Amino acid sequence: MSKLCAHIRNISERKFNRIQIPADDEILELVDNINIMVEKLESYDLAQKTFLQNVSHELRTPIMSIRSYAEGIEYGVVETDEAVKVILDETQRLTRLVENLLYLSRLDSIEEPYNFEVLDFHELLHYVAMRMKGIAQQSGKEICTKIEPESVRLSGDEEKLSRAITNILDNGIRYARHKIEINSRITGENNIELIISDDGPGFDTEDLKNVFTRFYKGKRGHFGLGLSITKSIIEKHSGTITAGNTGEGAFIKITLPVAE
């Protein structure tokens, strides 16, 4: 038992060694469970370290860009209009990253309130789609909707569901070649089935396995913070979320229970 206690103290000091000691059945079950916990803690700890390294680089790049263009304006060696556009774009990039990090931390906090009320989910979809269409058009892309029936009610937090859908559309706009499609309907199980798809290159095999994993950096250089936030929000609404590829691109599928 003293060896077991020593191993547990080591875990508290982030020394993730597996426990291997002779034990009877009852203690052996405890040891096995501790080893499973150690594996998960070690994996999470490594993911955090990797994430901090990646996010440091992701923050450094726009900061250096902003600084170089600001200095260019100061010394009159760059076009002001070009520099202002780059600075604004990089500032938006930084803002989105920081906002997602802060929002993700709040979702894990017991202080983060969910204001559930009966709302019209399809009305919410129409509103989010309309708001994102302008952003899509700036990139030469379009958002198409097929939402039936016109009205469907569920119990949810409107602000958080809006953020979840916006995150998916934002990803779709980033990767789509020409269009993003929103399809929503009621299934026979009395659930809402929402599928948001795009005609982009689709998910890489490795990325597909980790698309909702926190701190995972995809091969195309994004952290997936938005989709990690979306997964947390959907699950807090007793829903499910999955991702996959079609023959023409990628899709995110969400199911949510209809209000009784």
Coordinates of C-alpha atoms in Angstrom, one line a residue:
M1 CA 0.0 0.0 0.0
S2 CA 2.9 2.4 0.7
K3 CA 4.1 1.9 -2.9
L4 CA 0.7 2.7 -4.2
C5 CA 0.6 5.9 -2.1
A6 CA 4.0 6.9 -3.5
H7 CA 2.8 6.4 -7.0
I8 CA -0.2 8.5 -6.4
R9 CA 2.0 11.3 -5.0
N10 CA 4.1 11.1 -8.1
I11 CA 1.0 11.6 -10.2
S12 CA 0.2 14.8 -8.3
E13 CA 3.7 16.0 -9.4
R14 CA 2.9 15.2 -13.0
K15 CA 5.1 12.0 -13.1
F16 CA 2.9 9.8 -15.1
N17 CA 4.5 6.4 -14.5
R18 CA 2.3 3.2 -14.6
I19 CA 1.8 1.3 -11.4
Q20 CA 3.1 -2.3 -11.4
I21 CA 2.8 -3.9 -8.0
P22 CA 1.5 -7.4 -6.9
A23 CA -2.0 -7.1 -5.5
D24 CA -5.1 -9.1 -4.8
D25 CA -8.2 -8.7 -7.0
E26 CA -9.7 -5.8 -5.2
I27 CA -6.5 -3.7 -5.1
L28 CA -5.6 -4.8 -8.6
E29 CA -8.9 -3.3 -9.9
L30 CA -8.0 0.0 -8.1
V31 CA -4.5 -0.1 -9.7
D32 CA -5.9 -0.7 -13.2
N33 CA -8.3 2.3 -12.8
I34 CA -5.4 4.5 -11.5
N35 CA -3.4 3.4 -14.6
I36 CA -6.3 4.3 -16.9
M37 CA -6.5 7.7 -15.2
V38 CA -2.7 8.2 -15.6
E39 CA -2.9 7.5 -19.3
K40 CA -5.7 10.1 -19.7
L41 CA -3.9 12.7 -17.6
E42 CA -0.7 12.1 -19.5
S43 CA -2.4 12.5 -22.8
Y44 CA -4.2 15.6 -21.7
D45 CA -1.0 17.1 -20.3
L46 CA 0.9 16.4 -23.5
A47 CA -2.0 17.9 -25.5
Q48 CA -1.9 21.1 -23.4
K49 CA 1.8 21.5 -23.8
T50 CA 1.5 21.0 -27.6
F51 CA -1.3 23.4 -27.7
L52 CA 0.6 26.1 -25.8
Q53 CA 3.5 25.7 -28.3
N54 CA 1.2 26.0 -31.3
V55 CA -0.9 28.9 -29.9
S56 CA 2.4 30.8 -29.1
H57 CA 3.3 30.5 -32.7
E58 CA -0.2 31.4 -33.9
L59 CA -0.1 34.5 -31.7
R60 CA 3.4 35.5 -32.7
T61 CA 2.8 35.5 -36.4
P62 CA 0.0 38.1 -36.6
I63 CA 1.7 40.2 -33.9
M64 CA 4.9 40.3 -36.0
S65 CA 2.8 41.1 -39.1
I66 CA 1.0 44.0 -37.3
R67 CA 4.3 45.3 -36.0
S68 CA 6.1 45.2 -39.4
Y69 CA 3.2 47.0 -41.2
A70 CA 2.9 49.6 -38.4
E71 CA 6.6 50.3 -38.7
G72 CA 6.2 50.5 -42.4
I73 CA 3.5 53.2 -42.0
E74 CA 5.7 55.0 -39.5
Y75 CA 8.7 55.2 -41.9
G76 CA 6.6 55.6 -45.0
V77 CA 7.8 52.5 -46.8
V78 CA 4.5 50.7 -47.4
E79 CA 1.2 51.7 -48.9
T80 CA -1.1 52.9 -46.0
D81 CA -4.3 51.3 -47.4
E82 CA -2.6 47.9 -47.8
A83 CA -1.0 48.1 -44.4
V84 CA -4.3 49.1 -42.7
K85 CA -6.1 46.1 -44.3
V86 CA -3.4 43.7 -43.2
I87 CA -3.4 45.1 -39.6
L88 CA -7.2 44.9 -39.4
D89 CA -7.3 41.3 -40.8
E90 CA -4.6 40.2 -38.3
T91 CA -6.3 41.9 -35.4
Q92 CA -9.5 40.1 -36.3
R93 CA -7.6 36.8 -36.4
L94 CA -6.1 37.5 -32.9
T95 CA -9.5 38.6 -31.6
R96 CA -11.2 35.3 -32.7
L97 CA -8.5 33.2 -31.2
V98 CA -8.5 34.9 -27.9
E99 CA -12.4 35.0 -27.8
N100 CA -12.5 31.2 -28.5
L101 CA -10.0 30.5 -25.8
L102 CA -11.9 32.5 -23.2
Y103 CA -15.2 31.1 -24.2
L104 CA -13.9 27.5 -24.1
S105 CA -12.7 28.1 -20.5
R106 CA -16.0 29.6 -19.5
L107 CA -17.9 26.6 -20.9
D108 CA -16.0 24.3 -18.5
S109 CA -16.7 26.5 -15.5
I110 CA -19.6 25.8 -13.2
E111 CA -20.2 29.6 -13.3
E112 CA -21.1 29.6 -17.0
P113 CA -24.9 29.8 -17.0
Y114 CA -27.2 28.3 -19.6
N115 CA -30.4 30.2 -20.1
F116 CA -32.8 27.5 -21.4
E117 CA -36.1 28.6 -22.9
V118 CA -38.4 27.3 -25.6
L119 CA -37.3 28.9 -28.9
D120 CA -37.8 28.4 -32.6
F121 CA -34.7 26.7 -33.8
H122 CA -35.4 27.1 -37.5
E123 CA -36.0 30.8 -37.0
L124 CA -32.6 30.9 -35.3
L125 CA -31.0 29.0 -38.3
H126 CA -32.5 31.5 -40.8
Y127 CA -31.1 34.4 -38.7
V128 CA -27.6 33.0 -38.4
A129 CA -27.5 32.0 -42.1
M130 CA -28.6 35.5 -43.1
R131 CA -25.9 37.1 -40.9
M132 CA -23.2 34.8 -42.3
K133 CA -24.2 35.2 -46.0
G134 CA -22.5 38.6 -46.2
I135 CA -19.2 37.1 -44.9
A136 CA -19.5 34.3 -47.4
Q137 CA -20.2 36.7 -50.3
Q138 CA -17.0 38.6 -49.5
S139 CA -15.1 35.3 -50.2
G140 CA -17.1 34.7 -53.4
K141 CA -19.1 31.9 -51.8
E142 CA -22.8 31.4 -51.1
I143 CA -24.9 29.8 -48.3
C144 CA -27.9 27.8 -49.5
T145 CA -30.6 26.7 -47.0
K146 CA -33.2 23.9 -47.1
I147 CA -35.0 24.2 -43.8
E148 CA -38.3 22.3 -43.2
P149 CA -40.6 22.7 -41.6
E150 CA -40.5 26.5 -41.3
S151 CA -40.9 26.4 -37.5
V152 CA -39.7 23.9 -34.9
R153 CA -39.3 24.4 -31.2
L154 CA -36.7 23.2 -28.8
S155 CA -35.5 24.0 -25.3
G156 CA -32.2 25.8 -25.6
D157 CA -29.9 28.8 -25.0
E158 CA -30.3 31.0 -28.0
E159 CA -27.0 32.8 -27.7
K160 CA -24.9 29.6 -27.3
L161 CA -26.7 27.7 -30.1
S162 CA -26.1 30.7 -32.4
R163 CA -22.4 30.6 -31.6
A164 CA -22.3 26.9 -32.2
I165 CA -23.9 27.2 -35.7
T166 CA -21.8 30.2 -36.5
N167 CA -18.6 28.3 -35.7
I168 CA -19.6 25.5 -38.2
L169 CA -20.5 28.0 -40.9
D170 CA -17.3 29.9 -40.3
N171 CA -15.4 26.7 -40.9
G172 CA -17.5 25.9 -44.0
I173 CA -16.8 29.3 -45.5
R174 CA -13.1 28.9 -44.9
Y175 CA -12.8 25.6 -46.7
A176 CA -15.6 25.7 -49.3
R177 CA -14.8 26.2 -52.9
H178 CA -18.2 27.7 -53.9
K179 CA -21.0 27.0 -51.5
I180 CA -22.1 25.9 -48.0
E181 CA -25.4 24.1 -47.6
I182 CA -27.7 24.1 -44.5
N183 CA -30.2 21.3 -44.4
S184 CA -32.5 20.8 -41.3
R185 CA -35.5 18.6 -40.9
I186 CA -37.5 16.6 -38.3
T187 CA -36.7 12.9 -38.1
G188 CA -39.0 10.0 -37.2
E189 CA -37.4 9.9 -33.7
N190 CA -38.8 13.4 -33.2
N191 CA -35.4 15.0 -33.3
I192 CA -34.0 17.9 -35.3
E193 CA -31.4 16.7 -37.8
L194 CA -29.1 19.6 -39.0
I195 CA -26.5 18.9 -41.6
I196 CA -24.1 21.7 -42.7
S197 CA -21.9 20.7 -45.6
D198 CA -19.5 22.4 -48.0
D199 CA -17.9 21.6 -51.4
G200 CA -14.3 21.9 -50.1
P201 CA -11.5 19.3 -49.9
G202 CA -13.1 17.5 -47.0
F203 CA -11.4 16.3 -43.7
D204 CA -8.1 14.5 -43.8
T205 CA -8.4 11.1 -42.2
E206 CA -6.3 12.0 -39.1
D207 CA -8.1 15.3 -38.7
L208 CA -11.5 13.6 -39.0
K209 CA -10.7 11.5 -35.9
N210 CA -9.8 14.6 -33.9
V211 CA -12.0 17.3 -35.4
F212 CA -13.8 18.0 -32.0
T213 CA -10.7 17.3 -29.8
R214 CA -9.6 20.2 -27.7
F215 CA -6.1 21.5 -28.4
Y216 CA -5.8 19.5 -31.6
K217 CA -4.0 21.3 -34.4
G218 CA -5.1 20.2 -37.8
K219 CA -2.8 19.7 -40.8
R220 CA -4.2 22.8 -42.4
G221 CA -3.0 24.9 -39.4
H222 CA -6.2 25.4 -37.4
F223 CA -6.8 24.4 -33.8
G224 CA -10.5 23.4 -34.0
L225 CA -11.3 25.5 -31.0
G226 CA -14.6 26.6 -32.7
L227 CA -15.7 23.0 -33.2
S228 CA -14.6 22.0 -29.7
I229 CA -16.8 24.8 -28.4
T230 CA -19.7 23.7 -30.6
K231 CA -19.5 20.1 -29.4
S232 CA -19.6 21.3 -25.8
I233 CA -22.7 23.5 -26.5
I234 CA -24.6 20.7 -28.4
E235 CA -23.9 18.1 -25.7
K236 CA -25.2 20.6 -23.0
H237 CA -28.4 20.6 -25.1
S238 CA -28.7 16.8 -24.9
G239 CA -27.7 16.6 -28.6
T240 CA -25.0 14.8 -30.6
I241 CA -22.6 16.0 -33.2
T242 CA -20.5 14.1 -35.8
A243 CA -18.4 15.0 -38.8
G244 CA -17.6 13.2 -42.0
N245 CA -16.9 13.5 -45.7
T246 CA -19.2 13.3 -48.7
G247 CA -18.1 12.8 -52.3
E248 CA -18.0 16.5 -52.7
G249 CA -16.7 17.9 -49.4
A250 CA -17.2 17.8 -45.6
F251 CA -20.2 17.8 -43.4
I252 CA -21.1 18.4 -39.7
K253 CA -24.3 16.6 -38.5
I254 CA -26.2 17.7 -35.4
T255 CA -29.2 16.1 -33.7
L256 CA -31.2 17.9 -31.1
P257 CA -34.4 16.9 -29.2
V258 CA -37.6 18.7 -30.1
A259 CA -39.3 20.5 -27.2
E260 CA -42.1 18.4 -25.7

